[in-house]
mmCIF file of C-alpha atoms in Angstrom:
data_model
loop_
_atom_site.group_PDB
_atom_site.id
_atom_site.type_symbol
_atom_site.label_atom_id
_atom_site.label_comp_id
_atom_site.label_asym_id
_atom_site.label_seq_id
_atom_site.Cartn_x
_atom_site.Cartn_y
_atom_site.Cartn_z
ATOM 1 C CA UNK I 184 9.979 13.541 -3.019
ATOM 2 C CA UNK I 185 10.372 9.819 -3.331
ATOM 3 C CA UNK I 186 9.690 8.587 -6.807
ATOM 4 C CA UNK I 187 8.844 4.991 -7.612
ATOM 5 C CA UNK I 188 8.288 4.183 -11.258
ATOM 6 C CA UNK I 189 6.924 1.069 -12.907
ATOM 7 C CA UNK I 190 7.771 0.147 -16.463
ATOM 8 C CA UNK I 191 4.209 -0.216 -17.724
ATOM 9 C CA UNK I 192 0.804 1.096 -16.664
ATOM 10 C CA UNK I 193 -1.119 -1.493 -18.688
ATOM 11 C CA UNK I 194 0.023 -4.829 -20.030
ATOM 12 C CA UNK I 195 -1.742 -7.562 -21.989
ATOM 13 C CA UNK I 196 -0.105 -10.978 -22.215
ATOM 14 C CA UNK I 197 -1.086 -14.465 -23.301
ATOM 15 C CA UNK I 198 -1.210 -17.536 -21.110
ATOM 16 C CA UNK I 199 2.195 -19.178 -20.866
ATOM 17 C CA UNK I 200 4.209 -16.075 -21.680
ATOM 18 C CA UNK I 201 7.065 -14.975 -19.457
ATOM 19 C CA UNK I 202 6.304 -11.530 -18.063
ATOM 20 C CA UNK I 203 8.683 -8.996 -16.560
ATOM 21 C CA UNK I 204 7.472 -6.118 -14.412
ATOM 22 C CA UNK I 205 10.125 -3.548 -13.603
ATOM 23 C CA UNK I 206 10.243 -1.137 -10.699
ATOM 24 C CA UNK I 207 12.766 1.613 -10.045
ATOM 25 C CA UNK I 208 13.090 3.937 -7.036
ATOM 26 C CA UNK I 209 15.271 7.008 -6.801
ATOM 27 C CA UNK I 210 15.631 7.476 -3.029
ATOM 28 C CA UNK I 211 18.299 4.924 -2.208
ATOM 29 C CA UNK I 212 15.825 2.896 -0.149
ATOM 30 C CA UNK I 213 16.976 -0.420 1.207
ATOM 31 C CA UNK I 214 13.615 -2.126 1.057
ATOM 32 C CA UNK I 215 11.459 -2.905 -1.965
ATOM 33 C CA UNK I 216 8.193 -4.788 -2.271
ATOM 34 C CA UNK I 217 5.824 -6.277 -4.814
ATOM 35 C CA UNK I 218 2.107 -6.511 -4.055
ATOM 36 C CA UNK I 219 -0.886 -7.559 -6.036
ATOM 37 C CA UNK I 220 -4.240 -5.918 -5.508
ATOM 38 C CA UNK I 221 -7.544 -7.609 -6.228
ATOM 39 C CA UNK I 222 -11.101 -6.434 -5.460
ATOM 40 C CA UNK I 223 -12.161 -7.419 -1.968
ATOM 41 C CA UNK I 224 -8.741 -8.821 -1.073
ATOM 42 C CA UNK I 225 -6.772 -5.634 -0.503
ATOM 43 C CA UNK I 226 -3.015 -5.724 -0.983
ATOM 44 C CA UNK I 227 -1.233 -9.036 -0.797
ATOM 45 C CA UNK I 228 2.533 -9.217 -0.514
ATOM 46 C CA UNK I 229 4.234 -11.346 -3.170
ATOM 47 C CA UNK I 230 7.946 -10.809 -2.514
ATOM 48 C CA UNK I 231 10.152 -8.281 -0.807
ATOM 49 C CA UNK I 232 13.817 -7.457 -0.642
ATOM 50 C CA UNK I 233 15.899 -5.803 2.075
ATOM 51 C CA UNK I 234 19.093 -5.530 0.093
ATOM 52 C CA UNK I 235 20.697 -6.132 -3.267
ATOM 53 C CA UNK I 236 20.555 -9.784 -4.333
ATOM 54 C CA UNK I 237 18.400 -10.552 -1.316
ATOM 55 C CA UNK I 238 14.772 -11.671 -1.546
ATOM 56 C CA UNK I 239 12.130 -13.003 0.791
ATOM 57 C CA UNK I 240 8.806 -14.641 0.035
ATOM 58 C CA UNK I 241 5.697 -12.804 1.022
ATOM 59 C CA UNK I 242 2.236 -14.239 1.482
ATOM 60 C CA UNK I 243 1.569 -15.372 -2.091
ATOM 61 C CA UNK I 244 4.872 -16.115 -3.906
ATOM 62 C CA UNK I 245 3.641 -19.080 -5.954
ATOM 63 C CA UNK I 246 3.990 -18.495 -9.677
ATOM 64 C CA UNK I 247 6.302 -15.523 -9.227
ATOM 65 C CA UNK I 248 10.001 -14.838 -8.864
ATOM 66 C CA UNK I 249 11.985 -11.644 -8.345
ATOM 67 C CA UNK I 250 15.365 -10.165 -9.111
ATOM 68 C CA UNK I 251 17.277 -7.382 -7.400
ATOM 69 C CA UNK I 252 20.628 -6.899 -9.085
ATOM 70 C CA UNK I 253 20.846 -3.195 -8.240
ATOM 71 C CA UNK I 254 19.627 -1.325 -5.195
ATOM 72 C CA UNK I 255 17.251 0.895 -7.134
ATOM 73 C CA UNK I 256 15.632 -1.818 -9.264
ATOM 74 C CA UNK I 257 13.332 -4.666 -8.269
ATOM 75 C CA UNK I 258 11.843 -6.886 -10.944
ATOM 76 C CA UNK I 259 8.866 -9.212 -10.678
ATOM 77 C CA UNK I 260 8.824 -12.181 -13.041
ATOM 78 C CA UNK I 261 5.866 -14.332 -13.988
ATOM 79 C CA UNK I 262 7.578 -17.443 -15.330
ATOM 80 C CA UNK I 263 4.482 -18.692 -17.177
ATOM 81 C CA UNK I 264 1.584 -16.291 -16.975
ATOM 82 C CA UNK I 265 -1.832 -17.675 -16.140
ATOM 83 C CA UNK I 266 -5.264 -16.066 -16.223
ATOM 84 C CA UNK I 267 -5.462 -16.045 -12.412
ATOM 85 C CA UNK I 268 -2.515 -13.669 -12.399
ATOM 86 C CA UNK I 269 -4.633 -10.969 -14.006
ATOM 87 C CA UNK I 270 -4.408 -8.215 -11.420
ATOM 88 C CA UNK I 271 -3.066 -4.814 -10.450
ATOM 89 C CA UNK I 272 0.597 -5.047 -9.432
ATOM 90 C CA UNK I 273 2.031 -2.433 -7.106
ATOM 91 C CA UNK I 274 5.680 -1.847 -6.316
ATOM 92 C CA UNK I 275 6.809 -0.021 -3.187
ATOM 93 C CA UNK I 276 10.029 1.033 -1.539
ATOM 94 C CA UNK I 277 10.768 2.039 2.031
ATOM 95 C CA UNK I 278 13.361 3.001 4.555
ATOM 96 C CA UNK I 279 13.055 2.134 8.229
ATOM 97 C CA UNK I 280 14.111 4.917 10.579
ATOM 98 C CA UNK I 281 14.321 4.720 14.352
ATOM 99 C CA UNK I 282 11.534 6.794 15.841
ATOM 100 C CA UNK I 283 9.634 6.927 12.560
ATOM 101 C CA UNK I 284 9.152 3.322 11.656
ATOM 102 C CA UNK I 285 8.795 2.395 8.014
ATOM 103 C CA UNK I 286 6.892 4.468 5.470
ATOM 104 C CA UNK I 287 6.201 2.741 2.177
ATOM 105 C CA UNK I 288 6.110 4.704 -1.079
ATOM 106 C CA UNK I 289 4.270 3.272 -4.042
ATOM 107 C CA UNK I 290 4.569 3.324 -7.792
ATOM 108 C CA UNK I 291 1.548 4.000 -10.035
ATOM 109 C CA UNK I 292 0.818 0.310 -10.549
ATOM 110 C CA UNK I 293 0.733 -2.019 -13.540
ATOM 111 C CA UNK I 294 -2.610 -3.429 -14.565
ATOM 112 C CA UNK I 295 -1.884 -6.833 -16.104
ATOM 113 C CA UNK I 296 -4.395 -8.760 -18.176
ATOM 114 C CA UNK I 297 -3.550 -12.373 -19.055
ATOM 115 C CA UNK I 298 -5.638 -13.810 -21.872
ATOM 116 C CA UNK F 237 1.033 -11.109 15.480
ATOM 117 C CA UNK F 238 -0.150 -7.839 14.053
ATOM 118 C CA UNK F 239 -3.324 -7.224 12.090
ATOM 119 C CA UNK F 240 -5.326 -4.330 10.723
ATOM 120 C CA UNK F 241 -9.107 -4.324 10.366
ATOM 121 C CA UNK F 242 -11.075 -1.856 8.319
ATOM 122 C CA UNK F 243 -14.630 -2.368 9.380
ATOM 123 C CA UNK F 244 -16.373 -0.976 6.315
ATOM 124 C CA UNK F 245 -15.568 -2.149 2.805
ATOM 125 C CA UNK F 246 -17.746 0.522 1.156
ATOM 126 C CA UNK F 247 -18.888 3.907 2.420
ATOM 127 C CA UNK F 248 -21.237 6.031 0.298
ATOM 128 C CA UNK F 249 -21.697 9.606 1.484
ATOM 129 C CA UNK F 250 -23.283 12.730 0.048
ATOM 130 C CA UNK F 251 -21.120 15.667 -0.961
ATOM 131 C CA UNK F 252 -20.406 18.107 1.890
ATOM 132 C CA UNK F 253 -21.453 15.552 4.512
ATOM 133 C CA UNK F 254 -19.008 14.327 7.183
ATOM 134 C CA UNK F 255 -17.400 10.904 6.940
ATOM 135 C CA UNK F 256 -15.546 8.512 9.222
ATOM 136 C CA UNK F 257 -13.570 5.526 7.961
ATOM 137 C CA UNK F 258 -12.842 3.075 10.725
ATOM 138 C CA UNK F 259 -9.591 1.255 11.394
ATOM 139 C CA UNK F 260 -8.644 -1.010 14.266
ATOM 140 C CA UNK F 261 -5.371 -2.770 14.795
ATOM 141 C CA UNK F 262 -3.945 -5.417 17.056
ATOM 142 C CA UNK F 263 -0.330 -5.537 18.096
ATOM 143 C CA UNK F 264 1.701 -6.667 21.060
ATOM 144 C CA UNK F 265 4.348 -4.020 20.404
ATOM 145 C CA UNK F 266 4.367 -0.312 19.682
ATOM 146 C CA UNK F 267 3.233 0.646 16.212
ATOM 147 C CA UNK F 268 3.228 3.551 13.824
ATOM 148 C CA UNK F 269 -0.039 4.149 11.995
ATOM 149 C CA UNK F 270 -0.767 5.278 8.459
ATOM 150 C CA UNK F 271 -3.585 6.100 6.090
ATOM 151 C CA UNK F 272 -3.021 5.779 2.364
ATOM 152 C CA UNK F 273 -5.347 6.894 -0.440
ATOM 153 C CA UNK F 274 -5.640 5.316 -3.867
ATOM 154 C CA UNK F 275 -7.430 7.249 -6.598
ATOM 155 C CA UNK F 276 -8.816 5.234 -9.533
ATOM 156 C CA UNK F 277 -6.116 3.536 -11.608
ATOM 157 C CA UNK F 278 -3.297 4.945 -9.514
ATOM 158 C CA UNK F 279 -0.894 3.703 -6.873
ATOM 159 C CA UNK F 280 -1.220 4.366 -3.157
ATOM 160 C CA UNK F 281 -0.311 7.779 -1.798
ATOM 161 C CA UNK F 282 0.505 8.520 1.817
ATOM 162 C CA UNK F 283 -2.315 10.596 3.312
ATOM 163 C CA UNK F 284 -1.135 10.950 6.907
ATOM 164 C CA UNK F 285 0.780 9.111 9.587
ATOM 165 C CA UNK F 286 1.021 8.931 13.365
ATOM 166 C CA UNK F 287 4.451 8.436 14.858
ATOM 167 C CA UNK F 288 4.238 9.895 18.381
ATOM 168 C CA UNK F 289 3.149 12.979 20.272
ATOM 169 C CA UNK F 290 -0.248 14.512 19.584
ATOM 170 C CA UNK F 291 -2.801 11.807 18.932
ATOM 171 C CA UNK F 292 -4.552 13.887 16.275
ATOM 172 C CA UNK F 293 -2.840 14.103 12.903
ATOM 173 C CA UNK F 294 -3.987 16.050 9.877
ATOM 174 C CA UNK F 295 -3.470 15.899 6.134
ATOM 175 C CA UNK F 296 -3.211 18.818 3.746
ATOM 176 C CA UNK F 297 -6.607 18.104 2.154
ATOM 177 C CA UNK F 298 -8.730 18.281 5.294
ATOM 178 C CA UNK F 299 -8.628 14.695 6.557
ATOM 179 C CA UNK F 300 -7.640 13.939 10.127
ATOM 180 C CA UNK F 301 -7.105 10.772 12.128
ATOM 181 C CA UNK F 302 -6.970 10.197 15.848
ATOM 182 C CA UNK F 303 -4.847 7.560 17.521
ATOM 183 C CA UNK F 304 -6.718 5.921 20.395
ATOM 184 C CA UNK F 305 -4.413 3.545 22.211
ATOM 185 C CA UNK F 306 -7.022 2.175 24.616
ATOM 186 C CA UNK F 307 -9.356 1.258 21.755
ATOM 187 C CA UNK F 308 -6.499 0.370 19.375
ATOM 188 C CA UNK F 309 -8.099 2.500 16.702
ATOM 189 C CA UNK F 310 -6.989 5.032 14.125
ATOM 190 C CA UNK F 311 -10.179 6.275 12.484
ATOM 191 C CA UNK F 312 -10.030 8.708 9.565
ATOM 192 C CA UNK F 313 -12.458 11.633 9.455
ATOM 193 C CA UNK F 314 -13.352 14.557 7.282
ATOM 194 C CA UNK F 315 -16.027 17.125 8.256
ATOM 195 C CA UNK F 316 -17.127 17.846 4.679
ATOM 196 C CA UNK F 317 -16.274 15.622 1.729
ATOM 197 C CA UNK F 318 -15.860 16.583 -1.920
ATOM 198 C CA UNK F 319 -16.439 14.610 -5.090
ATOM 199 C CA UNK F 320 -12.661 14.453 -5.519
ATOM 200 C CA UNK F 321 -12.360 12.449 -2.283
ATOM 201 C CA UNK F 322 -13.849 9.422 -4.016
ATOM 202 C CA UNK F 323 -11.104 6.809 -3.687
ATOM 203 C CA UNK F 324 -9.976 3.678 -1.877
ATOM 204 C CA UNK F 325 -8.509 4.276 1.579
ATOM 205 C CA UNK F 326 -6.095 1.898 3.275
ATOM 206 C CA UNK F 327 -5.097 1.838 6.912
ATOM 207 C CA UNK F 328 -1.661 0.398 7.721
ATOM 208 C CA UNK F 329 0.641 -0.222 10.659
ATOM 209 C CA UNK F 330 4.401 -0.395 10.907
ATOM 210 C CA UNK F 331 5.853 -2.290 13.819
ATOM 211 C CA UNK F 332 8.305 -0.537 16.091
ATOM 212 C CA UNK F 333 10.761 -3.418 15.892
ATOM 213 C CA UNK F 334 11.353 -2.679 12.254
ATOM 214 C CA UNK F 335 10.667 -3.820 8.732
ATOM 215 C CA UNK F 336 7.151 -5.124 9.187
ATOM 216 C CA UNK F 337 4.240 -3.411 7.503
ATOM 217 C CA UNK F 338 0.596 -4.495 7.502
ATOM 218 C CA UNK F 339 -2.319 -3.192 5.440
ATOM 219 C CA UNK F 340 -6.038 -3.343 6.006
ATOM 220 C CA UNK F 341 -8.276 -4.553 3.179
ATOM 221 C CA UNK F 342 -9.343 -1.046 2.246
ATOM 222 C CA UNK F 343 -12.495 1.088 2.334
ATOM 223 C CA UNK F 344 -14.011 2.376 -0.861
ATOM 224 C CA UNK F 345 -15.339 5.892 -0.305
ATOM 225 C CA UNK F 346 -17.875 7.106 -2.861
ATOM 226 C CA UNK F 347 -19.000 10.711 -2.664
ATOM 227 C CA UNK F 348 -22.441 11.239 -4.173
ATOM 228 C CA UNK F 349 -23.288 14.604 -5.768
#
């Protein structure tokens, strides 16, 4: 089974702090993603990566950056946390296969509260 | 462009009653279709997926979904729900051309005792 782990389940930070959210997958997947989930808005893509040291902006990248130094690890960075970044953050990884498309596998999520 | 629409944001249903969660998609290319489930305070788990072949796909916990190409739908059904089915359900599509994945906004299913 694919396993995607996230470094924290719950996190409380203060406005202005730099926040690191870590995600690790153990299935050698090429693709990794960061989403945020808010009530009524579903999942919104922040950043994704198709390879080591490669990153692409998603739909809502403002206020975030990412790092992918190793294939299995994808980090989301909040440079200066703000209260509107209070949310559930979900990491996912995937592999695209011909004839099967792309199935995304998710971590348990990190619920971040910015005070 | 691709999009996924889940027509109901909240669905309350009594225990042991049937339920249908609706999903429609739009795409100009072939797609693969998915349903994910998210239990409270957890990540998303793959419930079932349609790749090709039989248009009816089933999950291990009694859910099924039917791909209807003419209506561009992939509705999720269960003939008799349990309290433990209370969760958020997300429909998603993956585009055949690769590396594009789109989620619906989710349907919150609440099973009432």
